[in-house]
mmCIF file of C-alpha atoms in Angstrom:
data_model
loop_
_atom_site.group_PDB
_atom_site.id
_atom_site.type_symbol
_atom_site.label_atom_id
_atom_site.label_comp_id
_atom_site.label_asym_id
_atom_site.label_seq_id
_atom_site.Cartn_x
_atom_site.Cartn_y
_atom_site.Cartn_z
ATOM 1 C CA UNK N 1167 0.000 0.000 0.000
ATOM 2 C CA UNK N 1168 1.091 3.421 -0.843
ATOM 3 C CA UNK N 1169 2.607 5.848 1.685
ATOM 4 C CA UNK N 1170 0.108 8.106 0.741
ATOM 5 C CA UNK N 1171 -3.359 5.450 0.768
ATOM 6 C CA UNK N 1172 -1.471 4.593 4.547
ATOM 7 C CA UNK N 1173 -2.119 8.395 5.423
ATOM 8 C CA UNK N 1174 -5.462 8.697 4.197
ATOM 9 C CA UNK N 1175 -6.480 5.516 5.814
ATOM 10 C CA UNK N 1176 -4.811 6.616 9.179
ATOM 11 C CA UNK N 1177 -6.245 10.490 9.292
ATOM 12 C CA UNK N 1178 -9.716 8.819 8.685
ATOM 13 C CA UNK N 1179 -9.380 6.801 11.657
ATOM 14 C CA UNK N 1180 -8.596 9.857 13.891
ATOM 15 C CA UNK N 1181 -11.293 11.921 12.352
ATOM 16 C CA UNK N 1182 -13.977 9.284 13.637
ATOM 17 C CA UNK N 1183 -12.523 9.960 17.251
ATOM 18 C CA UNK N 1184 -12.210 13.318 16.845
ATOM 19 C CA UNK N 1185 -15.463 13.755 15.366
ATOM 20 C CA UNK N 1186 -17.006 11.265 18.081
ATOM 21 C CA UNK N 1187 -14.913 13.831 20.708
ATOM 22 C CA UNK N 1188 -15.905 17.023 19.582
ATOM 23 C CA UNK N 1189 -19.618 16.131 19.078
ATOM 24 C CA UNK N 1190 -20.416 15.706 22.500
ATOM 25 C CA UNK N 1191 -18.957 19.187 23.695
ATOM 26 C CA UNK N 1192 -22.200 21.131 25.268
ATOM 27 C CA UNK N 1193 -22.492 24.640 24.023
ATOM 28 C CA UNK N 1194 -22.822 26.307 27.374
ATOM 29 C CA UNK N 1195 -19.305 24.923 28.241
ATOM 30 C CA UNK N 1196 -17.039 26.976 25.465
ATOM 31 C CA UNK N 1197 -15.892 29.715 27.797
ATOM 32 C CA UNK N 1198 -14.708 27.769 30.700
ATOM 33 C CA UNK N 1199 -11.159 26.361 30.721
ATOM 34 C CA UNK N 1200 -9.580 24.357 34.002
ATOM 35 C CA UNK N 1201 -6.231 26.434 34.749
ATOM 36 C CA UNK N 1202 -5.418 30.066 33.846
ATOM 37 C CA UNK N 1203 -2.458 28.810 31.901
ATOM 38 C CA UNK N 1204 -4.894 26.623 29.980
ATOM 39 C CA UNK N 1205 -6.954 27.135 26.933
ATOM 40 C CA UNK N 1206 -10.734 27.604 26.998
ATOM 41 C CA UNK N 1207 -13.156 25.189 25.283
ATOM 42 C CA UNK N 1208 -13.564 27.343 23.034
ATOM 43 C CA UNK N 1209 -10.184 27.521 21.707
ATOM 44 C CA UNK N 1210 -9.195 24.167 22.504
ATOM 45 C CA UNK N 1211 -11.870 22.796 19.984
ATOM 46 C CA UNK N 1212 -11.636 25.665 17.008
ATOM 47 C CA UNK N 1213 -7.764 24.639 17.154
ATOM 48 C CA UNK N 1214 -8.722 20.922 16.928
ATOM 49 C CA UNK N 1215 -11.453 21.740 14.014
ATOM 50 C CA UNK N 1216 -8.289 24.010 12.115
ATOM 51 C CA UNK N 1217 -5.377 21.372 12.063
ATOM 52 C CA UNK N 1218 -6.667 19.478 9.209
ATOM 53 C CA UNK N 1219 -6.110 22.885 7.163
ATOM 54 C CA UNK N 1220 -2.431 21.947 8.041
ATOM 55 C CA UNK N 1221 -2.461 18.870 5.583
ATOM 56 C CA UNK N 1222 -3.566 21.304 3.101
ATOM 57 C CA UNK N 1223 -0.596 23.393 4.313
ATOM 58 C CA UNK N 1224 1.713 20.967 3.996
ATOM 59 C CA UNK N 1225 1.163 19.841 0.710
ATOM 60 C CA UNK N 1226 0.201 22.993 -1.325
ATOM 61 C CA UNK N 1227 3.093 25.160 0.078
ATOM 62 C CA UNK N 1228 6.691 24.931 1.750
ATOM 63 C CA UNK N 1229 6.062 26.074 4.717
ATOM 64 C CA UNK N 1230 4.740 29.192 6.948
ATOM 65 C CA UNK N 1231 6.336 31.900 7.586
ATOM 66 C CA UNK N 1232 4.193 33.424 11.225
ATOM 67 C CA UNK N 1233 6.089 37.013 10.332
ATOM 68 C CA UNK N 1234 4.454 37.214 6.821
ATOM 69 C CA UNK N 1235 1.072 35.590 7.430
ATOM 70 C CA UNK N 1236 -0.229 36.035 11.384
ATOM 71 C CA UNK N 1237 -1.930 33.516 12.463
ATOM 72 C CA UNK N 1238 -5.513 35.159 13.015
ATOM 73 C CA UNK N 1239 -7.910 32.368 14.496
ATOM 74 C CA UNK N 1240 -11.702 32.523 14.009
ATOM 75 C CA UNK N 1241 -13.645 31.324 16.973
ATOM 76 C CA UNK N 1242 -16.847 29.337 17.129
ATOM 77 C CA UNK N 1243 -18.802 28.694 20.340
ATOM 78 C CA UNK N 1244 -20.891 26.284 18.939
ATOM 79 C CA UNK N 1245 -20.580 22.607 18.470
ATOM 80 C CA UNK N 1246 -22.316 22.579 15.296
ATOM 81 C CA UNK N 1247 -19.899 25.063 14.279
ATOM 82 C CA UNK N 1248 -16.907 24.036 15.282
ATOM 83 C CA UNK N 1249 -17.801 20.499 13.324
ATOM 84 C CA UNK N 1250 -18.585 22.183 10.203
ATOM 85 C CA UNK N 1251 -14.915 23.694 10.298
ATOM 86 C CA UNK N 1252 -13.814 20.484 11.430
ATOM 87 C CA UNK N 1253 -15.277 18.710 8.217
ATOM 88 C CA UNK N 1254 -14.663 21.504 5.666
ATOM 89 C CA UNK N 1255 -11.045 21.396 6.552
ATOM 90 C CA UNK N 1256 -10.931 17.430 6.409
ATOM 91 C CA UNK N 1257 -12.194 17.458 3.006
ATOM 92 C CA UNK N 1258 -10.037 20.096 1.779
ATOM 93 C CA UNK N 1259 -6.872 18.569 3.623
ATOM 94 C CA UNK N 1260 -7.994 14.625 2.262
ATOM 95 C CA UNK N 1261 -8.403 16.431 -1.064
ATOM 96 C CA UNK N 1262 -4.733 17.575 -1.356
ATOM 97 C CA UNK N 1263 -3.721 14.512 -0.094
ATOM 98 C CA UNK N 1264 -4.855 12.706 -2.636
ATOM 99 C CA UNK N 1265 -3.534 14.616 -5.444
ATOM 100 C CA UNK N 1266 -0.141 14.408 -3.907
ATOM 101 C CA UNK N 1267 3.021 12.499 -5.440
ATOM 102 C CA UNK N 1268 4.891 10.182 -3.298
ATOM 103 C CA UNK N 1269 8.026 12.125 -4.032
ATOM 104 C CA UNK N 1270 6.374 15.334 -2.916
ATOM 105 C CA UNK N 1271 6.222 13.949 0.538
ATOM 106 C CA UNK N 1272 10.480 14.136 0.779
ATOM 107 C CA UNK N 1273 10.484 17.417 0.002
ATOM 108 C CA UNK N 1274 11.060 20.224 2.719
ATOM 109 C CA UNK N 1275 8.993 22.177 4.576
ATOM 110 C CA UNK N 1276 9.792 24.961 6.950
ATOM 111 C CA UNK N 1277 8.054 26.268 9.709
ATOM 112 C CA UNK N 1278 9.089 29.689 10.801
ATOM 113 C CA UNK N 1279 8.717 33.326 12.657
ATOM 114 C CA UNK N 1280 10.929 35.675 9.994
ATOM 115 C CA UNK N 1281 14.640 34.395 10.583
ATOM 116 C CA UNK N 1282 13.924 32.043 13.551
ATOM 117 C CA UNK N 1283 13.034 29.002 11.916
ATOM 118 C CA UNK N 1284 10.078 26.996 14.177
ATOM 119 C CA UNK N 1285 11.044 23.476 12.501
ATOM 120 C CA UNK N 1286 12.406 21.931 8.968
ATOM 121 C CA UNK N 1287 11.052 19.065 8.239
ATOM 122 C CA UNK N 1288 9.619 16.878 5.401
ATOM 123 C CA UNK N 1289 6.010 17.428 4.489
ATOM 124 C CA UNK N 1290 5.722 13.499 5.467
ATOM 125 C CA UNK N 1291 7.038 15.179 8.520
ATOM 126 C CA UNK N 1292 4.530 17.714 9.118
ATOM 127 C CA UNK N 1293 1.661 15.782 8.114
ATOM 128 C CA UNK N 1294 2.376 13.636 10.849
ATOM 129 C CA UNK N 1295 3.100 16.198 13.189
ATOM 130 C CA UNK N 1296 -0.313 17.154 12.375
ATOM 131 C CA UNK N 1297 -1.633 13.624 13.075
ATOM 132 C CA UNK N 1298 -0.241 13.713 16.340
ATOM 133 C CA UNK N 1299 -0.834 17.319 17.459
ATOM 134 C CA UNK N 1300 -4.798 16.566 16.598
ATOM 135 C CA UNK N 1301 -4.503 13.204 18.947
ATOM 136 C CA UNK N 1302 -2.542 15.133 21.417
ATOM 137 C CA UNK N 1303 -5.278 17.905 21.741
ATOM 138 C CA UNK N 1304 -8.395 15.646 21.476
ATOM 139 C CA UNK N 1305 -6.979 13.541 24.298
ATOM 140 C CA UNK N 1306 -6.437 17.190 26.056
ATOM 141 C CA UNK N 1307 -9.851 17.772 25.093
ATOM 142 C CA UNK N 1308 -11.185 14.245 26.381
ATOM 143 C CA UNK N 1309 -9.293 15.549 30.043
ATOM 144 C CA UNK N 1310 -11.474 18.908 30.068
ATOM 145 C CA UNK N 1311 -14.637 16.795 29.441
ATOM 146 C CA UNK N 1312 -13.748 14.535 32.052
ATOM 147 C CA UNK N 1313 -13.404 17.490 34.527
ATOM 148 C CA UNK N 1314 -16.531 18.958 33.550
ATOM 149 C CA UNK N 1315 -18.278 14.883 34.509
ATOM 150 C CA UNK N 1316 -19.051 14.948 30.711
ATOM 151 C CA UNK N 1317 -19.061 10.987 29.381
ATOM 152 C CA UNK N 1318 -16.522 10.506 26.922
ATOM 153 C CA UNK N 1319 -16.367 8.095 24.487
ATOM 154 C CA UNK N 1320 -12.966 5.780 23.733
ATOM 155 C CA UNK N 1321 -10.425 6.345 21.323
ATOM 156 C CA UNK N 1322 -8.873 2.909 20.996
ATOM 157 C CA UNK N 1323 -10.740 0.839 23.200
ATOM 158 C CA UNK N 1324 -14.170 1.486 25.242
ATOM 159 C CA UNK N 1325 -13.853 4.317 27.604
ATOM 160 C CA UNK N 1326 -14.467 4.013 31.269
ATOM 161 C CA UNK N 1327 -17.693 5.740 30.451
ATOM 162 C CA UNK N 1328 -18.205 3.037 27.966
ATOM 163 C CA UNK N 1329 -17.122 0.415 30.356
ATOM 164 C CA UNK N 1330 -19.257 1.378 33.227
ATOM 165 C CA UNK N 1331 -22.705 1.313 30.251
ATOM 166 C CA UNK N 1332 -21.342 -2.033 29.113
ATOM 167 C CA UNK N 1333 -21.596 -3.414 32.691
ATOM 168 C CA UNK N 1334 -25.291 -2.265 33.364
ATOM 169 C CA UNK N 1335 -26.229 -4.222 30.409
ATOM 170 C CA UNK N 1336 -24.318 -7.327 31.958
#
């Protein structure tokens, strides 16, 4: 199977869970956030629902450059919302994907703030990194949710939510 068909098959995967994850987020809960240092809901989520725009990213340019475009998020306080984003930039992100050579994927890509360069890496690299960072946050997500007594449901395996419905049934 192609490096590329490997890719597709494994962001799919994580968009289920993330999907499944972001789905369940009540709308009166966007503002609040556990720790000072931490994000809100609200930005947690609309930064989840963005990173698929980073496949895009990653295969249509050669990196960012923060000094020259500013990162300028738009925030949602809505599931609904915040899905919508979620899928549009899925579809756009699969999209490039698809059209993508293998031998574009060893090519660089730079991540940077004017002169200070962020990371260099591969765009295999970055869409990856952009795999893991949307695991990383849903799971940072799934720790809010768990705070706020909100069910979750699993990722890899039944949940102790999903454990604890499994054994009423028993």
């Amino acid at each position: 199977m192609s490096i590329i068909k490997l890719l597709l098959k494994e962001i799919e995967q994580e968009a289920q869970i993330t999907r499944n994850m972001l789905s369940i987020v009540p709308n009166d809960k966007y503002n609040w956030q556990p720790h000072p240092k931490s994000m809100s809901i609200m930005k947690l989520t609309n930064h989840i629902a963005e990173l698929p725009g980073w496949l895009t990213m990653a295969v249509t340019t050669d990196g960012l450059d923060f000094a020259a475009n500013p990162y300028e998020p738009t925030f949602f306080n809505n599931t609904a919302d915040v899905l919508e984003v979620f899928e549009n930039q899925l579809t756009d992100g699969r999209a490039n994907l698809e059209g993508m050579s293998e031998a574009e994927l060893e090519k660089p890509w730079i991540l940077r703030n004017g002169d200070h360069v962020l990371s260099s890496m591969t765009k295999y690299e970055t869409i990856r990194l952009t795999i893991a960072q949307t695991i990383h946050h849903r799971a940072q997500l799934g720790v809010y949710l768990r705070l706020l007594n909100i069910p979750i449901p699993g990722s890899y395996g039944p949940s102790a939510d999903d454990l604890e419905k499994m054994q009423q049934y028993a």
